mmCIF file of C-alpha atoms in Angstrom:
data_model
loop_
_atom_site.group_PDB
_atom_site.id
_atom_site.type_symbol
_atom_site.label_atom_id
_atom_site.label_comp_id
_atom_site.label_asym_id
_atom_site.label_seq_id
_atom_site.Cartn_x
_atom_site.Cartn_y
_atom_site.Cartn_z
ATOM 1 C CA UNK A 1 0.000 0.000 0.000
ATOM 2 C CA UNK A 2 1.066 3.486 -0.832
ATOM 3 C CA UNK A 3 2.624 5.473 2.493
ATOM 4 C CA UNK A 4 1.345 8.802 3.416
ATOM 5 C CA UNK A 5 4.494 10.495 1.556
ATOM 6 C CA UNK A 6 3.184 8.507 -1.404
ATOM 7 C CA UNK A 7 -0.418 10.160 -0.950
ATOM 8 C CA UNK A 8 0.270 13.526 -0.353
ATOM 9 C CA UNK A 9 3.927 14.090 0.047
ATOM 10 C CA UNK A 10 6.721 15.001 -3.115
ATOM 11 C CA UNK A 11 8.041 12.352 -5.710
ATOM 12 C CA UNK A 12 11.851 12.321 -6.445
ATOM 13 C CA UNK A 13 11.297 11.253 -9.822
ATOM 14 C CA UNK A 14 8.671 14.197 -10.497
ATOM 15 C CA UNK A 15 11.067 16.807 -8.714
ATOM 16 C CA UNK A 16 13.896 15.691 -10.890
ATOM 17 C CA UNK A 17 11.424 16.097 -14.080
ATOM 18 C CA UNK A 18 10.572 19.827 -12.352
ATOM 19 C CA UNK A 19 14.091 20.700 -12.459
ATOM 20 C CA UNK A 20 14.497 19.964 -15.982
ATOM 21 C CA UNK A 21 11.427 21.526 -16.836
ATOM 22 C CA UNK A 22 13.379 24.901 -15.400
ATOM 23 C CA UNK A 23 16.245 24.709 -17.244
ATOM 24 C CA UNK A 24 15.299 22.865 -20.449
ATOM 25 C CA UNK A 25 13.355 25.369 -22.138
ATOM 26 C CA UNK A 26 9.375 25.670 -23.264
ATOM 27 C CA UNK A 27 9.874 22.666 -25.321
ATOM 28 C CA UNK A 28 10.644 20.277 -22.703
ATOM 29 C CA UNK A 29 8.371 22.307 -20.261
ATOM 30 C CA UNK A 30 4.922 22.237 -22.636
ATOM 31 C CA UNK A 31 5.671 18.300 -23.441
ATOM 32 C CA UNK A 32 6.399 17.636 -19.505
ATOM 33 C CA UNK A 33 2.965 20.007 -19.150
ATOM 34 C CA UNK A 34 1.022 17.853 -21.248
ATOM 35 C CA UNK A 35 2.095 14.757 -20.180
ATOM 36 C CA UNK A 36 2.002 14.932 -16.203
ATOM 37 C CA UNK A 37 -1.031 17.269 -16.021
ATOM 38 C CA UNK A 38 1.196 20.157 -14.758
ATOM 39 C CA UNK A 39 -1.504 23.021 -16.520
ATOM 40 C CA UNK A 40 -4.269 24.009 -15.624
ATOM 41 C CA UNK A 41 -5.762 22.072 -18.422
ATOM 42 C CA UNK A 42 -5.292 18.379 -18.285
ATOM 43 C CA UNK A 43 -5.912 15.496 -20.455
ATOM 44 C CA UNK A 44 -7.140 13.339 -17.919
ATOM 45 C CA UNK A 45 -7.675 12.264 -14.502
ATOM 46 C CA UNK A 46 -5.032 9.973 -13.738
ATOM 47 C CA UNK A 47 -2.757 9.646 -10.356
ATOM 48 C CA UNK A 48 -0.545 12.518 -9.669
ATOM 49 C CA UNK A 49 2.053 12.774 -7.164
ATOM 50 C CA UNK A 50 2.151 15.982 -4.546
ATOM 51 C CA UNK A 51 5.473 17.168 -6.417
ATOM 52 C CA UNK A 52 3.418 17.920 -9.364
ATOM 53 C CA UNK A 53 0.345 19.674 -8.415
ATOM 54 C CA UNK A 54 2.149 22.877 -7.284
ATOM 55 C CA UNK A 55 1.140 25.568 -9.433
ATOM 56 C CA UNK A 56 3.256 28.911 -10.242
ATOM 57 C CA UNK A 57 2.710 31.149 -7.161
ATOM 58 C CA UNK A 58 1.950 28.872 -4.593
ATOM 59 C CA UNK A 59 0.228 25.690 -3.907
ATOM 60 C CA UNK A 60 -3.292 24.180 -4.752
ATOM 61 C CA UNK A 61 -6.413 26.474 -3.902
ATOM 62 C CA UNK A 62 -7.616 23.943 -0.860
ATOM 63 C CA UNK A 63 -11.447 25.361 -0.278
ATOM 64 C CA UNK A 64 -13.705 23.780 2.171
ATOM 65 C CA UNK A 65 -17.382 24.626 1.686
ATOM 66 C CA UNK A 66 -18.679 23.907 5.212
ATOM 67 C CA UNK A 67 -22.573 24.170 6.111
ATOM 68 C CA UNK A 68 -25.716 22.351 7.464
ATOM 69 C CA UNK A 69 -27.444 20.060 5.582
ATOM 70 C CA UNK A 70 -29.779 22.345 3.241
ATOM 71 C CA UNK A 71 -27.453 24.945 3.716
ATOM 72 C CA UNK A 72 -27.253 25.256 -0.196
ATOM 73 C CA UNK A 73 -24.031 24.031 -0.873
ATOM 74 C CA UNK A 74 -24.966 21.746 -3.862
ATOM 75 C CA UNK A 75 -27.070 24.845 -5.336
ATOM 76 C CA UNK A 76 -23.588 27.213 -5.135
ATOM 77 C CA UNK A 77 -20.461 24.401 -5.424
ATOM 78 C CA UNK A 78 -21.206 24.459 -9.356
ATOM 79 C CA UNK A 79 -20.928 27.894 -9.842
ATOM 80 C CA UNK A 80 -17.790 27.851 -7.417
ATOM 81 C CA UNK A 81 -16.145 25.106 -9.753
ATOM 82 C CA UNK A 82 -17.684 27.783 -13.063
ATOM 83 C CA UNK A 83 -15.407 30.886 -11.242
ATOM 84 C CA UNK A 84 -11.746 28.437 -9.912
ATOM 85 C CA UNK A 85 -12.043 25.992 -12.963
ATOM 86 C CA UNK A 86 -10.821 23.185 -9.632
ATOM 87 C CA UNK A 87 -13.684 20.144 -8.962
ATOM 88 C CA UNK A 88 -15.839 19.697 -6.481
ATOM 89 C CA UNK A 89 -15.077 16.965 -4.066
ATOM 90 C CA UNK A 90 -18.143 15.766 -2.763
ATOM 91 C CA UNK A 91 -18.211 12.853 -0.279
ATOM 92 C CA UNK A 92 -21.742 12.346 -0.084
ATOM 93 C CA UNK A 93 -21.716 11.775 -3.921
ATOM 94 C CA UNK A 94 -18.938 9.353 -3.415
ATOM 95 C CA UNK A 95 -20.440 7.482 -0.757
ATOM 96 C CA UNK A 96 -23.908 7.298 -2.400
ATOM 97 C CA UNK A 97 -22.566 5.584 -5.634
ATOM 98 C CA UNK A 98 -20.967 3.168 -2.946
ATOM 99 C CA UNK A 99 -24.462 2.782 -2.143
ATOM 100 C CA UNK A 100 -26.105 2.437 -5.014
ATOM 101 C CA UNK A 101 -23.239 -0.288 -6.400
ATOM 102 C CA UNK A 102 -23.838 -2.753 -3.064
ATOM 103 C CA UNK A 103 -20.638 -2.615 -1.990
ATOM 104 C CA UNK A 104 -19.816 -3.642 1.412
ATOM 105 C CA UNK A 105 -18.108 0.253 2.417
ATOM 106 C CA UNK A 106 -21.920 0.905 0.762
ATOM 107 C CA UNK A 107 -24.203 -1.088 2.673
ATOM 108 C CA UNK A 108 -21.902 0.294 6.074
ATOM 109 C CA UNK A 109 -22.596 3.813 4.430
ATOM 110 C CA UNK A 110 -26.499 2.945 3.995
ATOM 111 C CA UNK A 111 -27.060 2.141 7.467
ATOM 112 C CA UNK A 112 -25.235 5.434 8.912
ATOM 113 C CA UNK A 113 -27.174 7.628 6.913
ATOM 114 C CA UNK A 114 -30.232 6.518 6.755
ATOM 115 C CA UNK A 115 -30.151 6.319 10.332
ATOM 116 C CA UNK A 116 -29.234 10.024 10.403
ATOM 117 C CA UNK A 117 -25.694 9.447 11.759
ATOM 118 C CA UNK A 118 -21.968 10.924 10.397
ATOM 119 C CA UNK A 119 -20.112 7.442 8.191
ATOM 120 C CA UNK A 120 -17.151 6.824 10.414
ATOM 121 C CA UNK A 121 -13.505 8.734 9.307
ATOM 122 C CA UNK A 122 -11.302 5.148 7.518
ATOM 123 C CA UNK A 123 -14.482 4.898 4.838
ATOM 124 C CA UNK A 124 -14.438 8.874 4.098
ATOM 125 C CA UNK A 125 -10.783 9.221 4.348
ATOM 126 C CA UNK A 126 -9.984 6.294 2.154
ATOM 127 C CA UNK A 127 -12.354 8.092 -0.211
ATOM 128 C CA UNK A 128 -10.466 11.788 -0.015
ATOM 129 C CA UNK A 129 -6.559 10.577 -0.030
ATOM 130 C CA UNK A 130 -7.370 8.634 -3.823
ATOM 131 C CA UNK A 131 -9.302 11.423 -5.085
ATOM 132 C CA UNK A 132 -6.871 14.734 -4.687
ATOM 133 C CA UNK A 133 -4.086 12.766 -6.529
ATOM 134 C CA UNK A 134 -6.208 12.706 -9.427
ATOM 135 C CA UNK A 135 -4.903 15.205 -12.078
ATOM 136 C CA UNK A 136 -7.868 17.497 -12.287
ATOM 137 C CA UNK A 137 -7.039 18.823 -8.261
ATOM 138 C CA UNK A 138 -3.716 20.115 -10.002
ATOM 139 C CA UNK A 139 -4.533 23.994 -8.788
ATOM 140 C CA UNK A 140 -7.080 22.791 -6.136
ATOM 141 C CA UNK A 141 -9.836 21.327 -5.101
ATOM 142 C CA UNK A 142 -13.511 22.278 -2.803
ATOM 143 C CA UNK A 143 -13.645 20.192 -0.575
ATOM 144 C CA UNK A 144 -17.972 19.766 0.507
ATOM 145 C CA UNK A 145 -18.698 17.291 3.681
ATOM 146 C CA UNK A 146 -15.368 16.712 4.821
ATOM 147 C CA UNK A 147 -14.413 17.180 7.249
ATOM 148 C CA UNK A 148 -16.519 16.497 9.724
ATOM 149 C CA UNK A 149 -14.767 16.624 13.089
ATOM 150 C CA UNK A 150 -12.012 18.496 14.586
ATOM 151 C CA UNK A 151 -10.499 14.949 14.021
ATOM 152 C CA UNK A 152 -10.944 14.707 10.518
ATOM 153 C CA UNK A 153 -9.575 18.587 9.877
ATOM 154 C CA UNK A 154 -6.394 17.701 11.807
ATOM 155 C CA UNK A 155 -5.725 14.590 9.486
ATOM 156 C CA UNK A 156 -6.767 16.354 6.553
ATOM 157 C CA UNK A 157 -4.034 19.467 7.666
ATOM 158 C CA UNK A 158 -0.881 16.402 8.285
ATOM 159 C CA UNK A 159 -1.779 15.063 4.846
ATOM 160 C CA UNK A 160 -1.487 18.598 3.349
ATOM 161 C CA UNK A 161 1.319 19.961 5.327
ATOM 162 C CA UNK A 162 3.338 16.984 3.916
ATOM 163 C CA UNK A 163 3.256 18.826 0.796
ATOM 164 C CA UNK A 164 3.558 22.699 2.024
ATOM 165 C CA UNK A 165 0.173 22.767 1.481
ATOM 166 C CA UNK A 166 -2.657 23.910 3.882
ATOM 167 C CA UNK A 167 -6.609 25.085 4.120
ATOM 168 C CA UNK A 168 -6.499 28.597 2.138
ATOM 169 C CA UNK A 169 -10.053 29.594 2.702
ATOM 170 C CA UNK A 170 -13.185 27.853 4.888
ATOM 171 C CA UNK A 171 -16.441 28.682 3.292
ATOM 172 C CA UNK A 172 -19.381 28.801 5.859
ATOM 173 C CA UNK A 173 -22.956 29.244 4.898
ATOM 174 C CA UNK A 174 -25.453 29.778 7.656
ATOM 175 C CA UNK A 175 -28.826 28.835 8.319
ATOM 176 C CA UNK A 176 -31.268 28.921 11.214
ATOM 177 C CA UNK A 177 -32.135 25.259 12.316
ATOM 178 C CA UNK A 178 -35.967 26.305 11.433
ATOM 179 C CA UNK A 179 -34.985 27.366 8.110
ATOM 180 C CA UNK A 180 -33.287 23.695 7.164
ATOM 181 C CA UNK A 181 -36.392 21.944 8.720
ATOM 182 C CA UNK A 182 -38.780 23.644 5.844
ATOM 183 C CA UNK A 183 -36.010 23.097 3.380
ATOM 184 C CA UNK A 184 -35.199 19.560 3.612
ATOM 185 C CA UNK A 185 -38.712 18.456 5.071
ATOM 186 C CA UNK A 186 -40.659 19.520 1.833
ATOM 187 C CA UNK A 187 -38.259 17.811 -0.498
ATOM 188 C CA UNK A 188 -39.249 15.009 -2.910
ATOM 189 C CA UNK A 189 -37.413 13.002 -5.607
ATOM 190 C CA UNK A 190 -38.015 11.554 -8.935
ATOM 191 C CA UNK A 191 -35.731 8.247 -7.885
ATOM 192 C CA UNK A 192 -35.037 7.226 -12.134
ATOM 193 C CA UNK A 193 -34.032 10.421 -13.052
ATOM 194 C CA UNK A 194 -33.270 12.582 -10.179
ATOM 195 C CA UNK A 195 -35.338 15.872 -10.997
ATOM 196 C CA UNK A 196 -36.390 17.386 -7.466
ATOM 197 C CA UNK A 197 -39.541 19.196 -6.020
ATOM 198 C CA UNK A 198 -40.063 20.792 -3.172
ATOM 199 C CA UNK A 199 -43.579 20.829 -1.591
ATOM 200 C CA UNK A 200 -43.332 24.778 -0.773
ATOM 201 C CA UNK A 201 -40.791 26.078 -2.993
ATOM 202 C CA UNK A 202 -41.351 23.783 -6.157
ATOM 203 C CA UNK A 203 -44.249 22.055 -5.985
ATOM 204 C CA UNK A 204 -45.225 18.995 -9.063
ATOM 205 C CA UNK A 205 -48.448 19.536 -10.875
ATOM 206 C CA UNK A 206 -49.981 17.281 -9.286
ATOM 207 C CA UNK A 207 -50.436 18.378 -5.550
ATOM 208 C CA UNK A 208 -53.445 20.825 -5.117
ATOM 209 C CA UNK A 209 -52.694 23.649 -3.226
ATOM 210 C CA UNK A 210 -53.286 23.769 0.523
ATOM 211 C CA UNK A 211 -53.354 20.151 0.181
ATOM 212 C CA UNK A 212 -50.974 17.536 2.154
ATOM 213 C CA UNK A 213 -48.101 15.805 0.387
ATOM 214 C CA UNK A 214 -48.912 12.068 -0.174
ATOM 215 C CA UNK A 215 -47.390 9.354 -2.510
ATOM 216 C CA UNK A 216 -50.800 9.564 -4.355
ATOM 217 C CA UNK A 217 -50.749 13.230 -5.042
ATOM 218 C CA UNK A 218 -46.824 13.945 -5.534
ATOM 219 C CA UNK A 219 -45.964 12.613 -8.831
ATOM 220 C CA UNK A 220 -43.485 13.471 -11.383
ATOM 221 C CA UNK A 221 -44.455 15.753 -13.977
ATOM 222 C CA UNK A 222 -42.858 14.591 -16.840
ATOM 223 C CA UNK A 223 -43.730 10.717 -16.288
ATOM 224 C CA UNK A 224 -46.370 10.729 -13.725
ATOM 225 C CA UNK A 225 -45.086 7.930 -11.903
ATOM 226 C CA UNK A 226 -44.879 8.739 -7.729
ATOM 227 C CA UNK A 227 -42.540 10.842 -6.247
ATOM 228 C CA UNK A 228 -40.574 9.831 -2.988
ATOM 229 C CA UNK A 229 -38.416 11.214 -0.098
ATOM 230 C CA UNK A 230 -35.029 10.285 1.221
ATOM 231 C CA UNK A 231 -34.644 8.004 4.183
ATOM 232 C CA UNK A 232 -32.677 11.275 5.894
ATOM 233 C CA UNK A 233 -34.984 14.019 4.799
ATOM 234 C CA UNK A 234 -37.539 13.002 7.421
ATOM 235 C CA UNK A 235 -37.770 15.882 10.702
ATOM 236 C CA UNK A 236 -36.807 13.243 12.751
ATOM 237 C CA UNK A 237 -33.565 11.823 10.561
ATOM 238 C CA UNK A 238 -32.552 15.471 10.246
ATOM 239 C CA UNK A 239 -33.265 16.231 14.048
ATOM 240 C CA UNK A 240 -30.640 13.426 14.797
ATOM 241 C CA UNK A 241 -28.239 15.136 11.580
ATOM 242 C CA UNK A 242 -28.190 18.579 12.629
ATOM 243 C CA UNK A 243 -27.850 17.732 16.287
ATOM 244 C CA UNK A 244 -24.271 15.882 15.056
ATOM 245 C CA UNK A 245 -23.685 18.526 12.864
ATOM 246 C CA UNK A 246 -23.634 21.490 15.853
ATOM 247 C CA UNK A 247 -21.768 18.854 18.159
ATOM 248 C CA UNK A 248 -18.966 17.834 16.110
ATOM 249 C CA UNK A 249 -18.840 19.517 12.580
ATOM 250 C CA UNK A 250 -19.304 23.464 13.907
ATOM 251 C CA UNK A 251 -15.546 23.452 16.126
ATOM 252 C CA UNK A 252 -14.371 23.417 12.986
ATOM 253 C CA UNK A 253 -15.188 26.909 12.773
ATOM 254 C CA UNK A 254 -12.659 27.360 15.634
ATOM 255 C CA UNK A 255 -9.962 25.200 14.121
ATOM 256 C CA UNK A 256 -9.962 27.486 11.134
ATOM 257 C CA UNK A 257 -11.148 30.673 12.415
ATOM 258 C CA UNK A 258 -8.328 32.875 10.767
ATOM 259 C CA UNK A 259 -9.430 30.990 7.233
ATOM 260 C CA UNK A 260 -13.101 31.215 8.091
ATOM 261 C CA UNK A 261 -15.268 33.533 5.968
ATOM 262 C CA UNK A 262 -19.379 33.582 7.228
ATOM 263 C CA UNK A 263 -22.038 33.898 4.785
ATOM 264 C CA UNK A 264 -25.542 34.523 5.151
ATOM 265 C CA UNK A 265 -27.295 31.645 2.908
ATOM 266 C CA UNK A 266 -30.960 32.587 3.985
ATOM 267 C CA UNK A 267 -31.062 34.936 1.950
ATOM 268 C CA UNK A 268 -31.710 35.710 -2.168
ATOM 269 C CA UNK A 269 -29.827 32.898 -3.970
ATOM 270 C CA UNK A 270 -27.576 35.817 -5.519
ATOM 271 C CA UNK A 271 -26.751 37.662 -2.600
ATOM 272 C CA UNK A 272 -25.317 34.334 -1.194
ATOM 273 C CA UNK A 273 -23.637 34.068 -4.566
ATOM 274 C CA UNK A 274 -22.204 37.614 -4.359
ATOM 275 C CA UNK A 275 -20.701 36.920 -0.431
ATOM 276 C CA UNK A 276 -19.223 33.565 -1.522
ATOM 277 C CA UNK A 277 -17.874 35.163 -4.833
ATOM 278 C CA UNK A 278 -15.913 38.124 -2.675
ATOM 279 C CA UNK A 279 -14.425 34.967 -0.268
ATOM 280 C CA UNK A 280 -13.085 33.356 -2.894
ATOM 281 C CA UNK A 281 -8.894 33.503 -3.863
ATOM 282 C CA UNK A 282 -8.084 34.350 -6.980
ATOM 283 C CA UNK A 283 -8.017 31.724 -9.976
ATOM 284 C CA UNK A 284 -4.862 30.114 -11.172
#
């Protein structure tokens, strides 16, 4: 198995290649570009040691974009990948494919969340180490649910520090608990083909107004077939969620608090946008 160094520390053979990229010329420098994913463009998302992924002016952009669940960070991480051109690191997308292929990290995954708990730190971490050596995290990457503990943060600041690298900027969006309980209480899926409603905000066709949600009167409006919610959207799965989310996930305010930058998410979807666009570094 790789070591840690392997995972997030340099490469001798890479940081022989980077000297002869500085004094061999832009020949040798574009072809060494092209082939190790050096640019900001890459041809794909292979492996790519620590050495390589500093970029001219510093190291990676390392965002994490920290919130409650409902918070809006899936409505705003797109447009945050649009403005840095670095990907999105999601670990609840992650784990949910784990999910939805059976596997047995999957089914462990499955039972934590459905129960309204936080999946344990050796599945999520195994997760995170793979993923930033991948070649499109070459200036950076967001990181959104992880971490989750003080914990986590620490091991996430070892595996970066191994590199010179470290947390630039801690994105926090903020919602009252009351808010989140409306937000993620009213939502409903289309499970084939993912479109979501909402019964307040976004309503289907189908449910009469001033009229309680059932399976019989929330149905999709493109096929008609029934609607349904998430396990964890219930108001008792996200009592359980948001009481581990102010327990353990909110110190992490404190762990980062010269990195932190606030924003006010309930609010117009734009004015979030515009205070998460003015906490953002610069692009590479």
């Amino acid at each position: 198995l790789p070591s840690r160094k392997m995972m997030c520390g340099g490469s001798p053979r890479l940081l022989l290649l980077a000297v002869l990229v500085a004094v061999g010329g832009p020949v040798l420098s574009a072809a060494l570009n092209f082939r190790f994913g050096l640019g900001r463009r890459v041809a794909s998302r292979t492996n790519l040691s620590a050495s390589a992924v500093s970029t001219e002016g510093g190291g990676r952009a390392v965002i994490i974009l920290f919130g409650p669940p409902g918070s809006g960070k899936g409505t705003h991480a797109p447009r945050i990948v649009d403005e840095l051109g670095t990907p999105q690191l999601s670990t609840g997308d992650m784990l949910r494919a784990a999910v939805a292929a059976g596997t047995e990290v999957g089914k462990q995954a499955k039972e934590i969340m459905e129960s309204g708990g936080l999946v344990s730190d050796d599945i999520v971490v195994g997760i995170i180490k793979e993923r930033i050596r991948e070649t499109d995290c070459v200036n950076g990457f967001i990181l959104d649910g992880f971490p989750r503990t003080v914990d986590q943060a620490k091991m996430l600041d070892s595996c970066l520090a191994e590199s010179s690298e470290r947390v630039g900027t801690v994105i926090a969006l903020e919602v009252p608990d009351q808010v989140l309980t409306e937000r993620i209480c009213g939502r409903w899926i289309h499970k084939a083909s993912g479109r979501s409603y909402h019964v307040k905000f976004a309503p289907p066709k189908s449910l009469p107004a001033d009229t309680a949600p059932t399976t019989d009167n929330m149905l999709d409006d493109v096929t008609g077939e029934p609607l349904m919610q998430r396990a964890d959207d219930t108001e008792e799965a996200l009592k359980t969620r948001l009481e581990g989310y102010h327990a353990q996930t909110v110190p992490i305010l404190e762990h980062y608090a010269d990195i932190v930058r606030k924003v006010n998410a309930n609010q117009d979807m734009e004015a979030v946008w515009g205070e998460i666009a003015a906490a953002l570094p610069a692009a590479k």
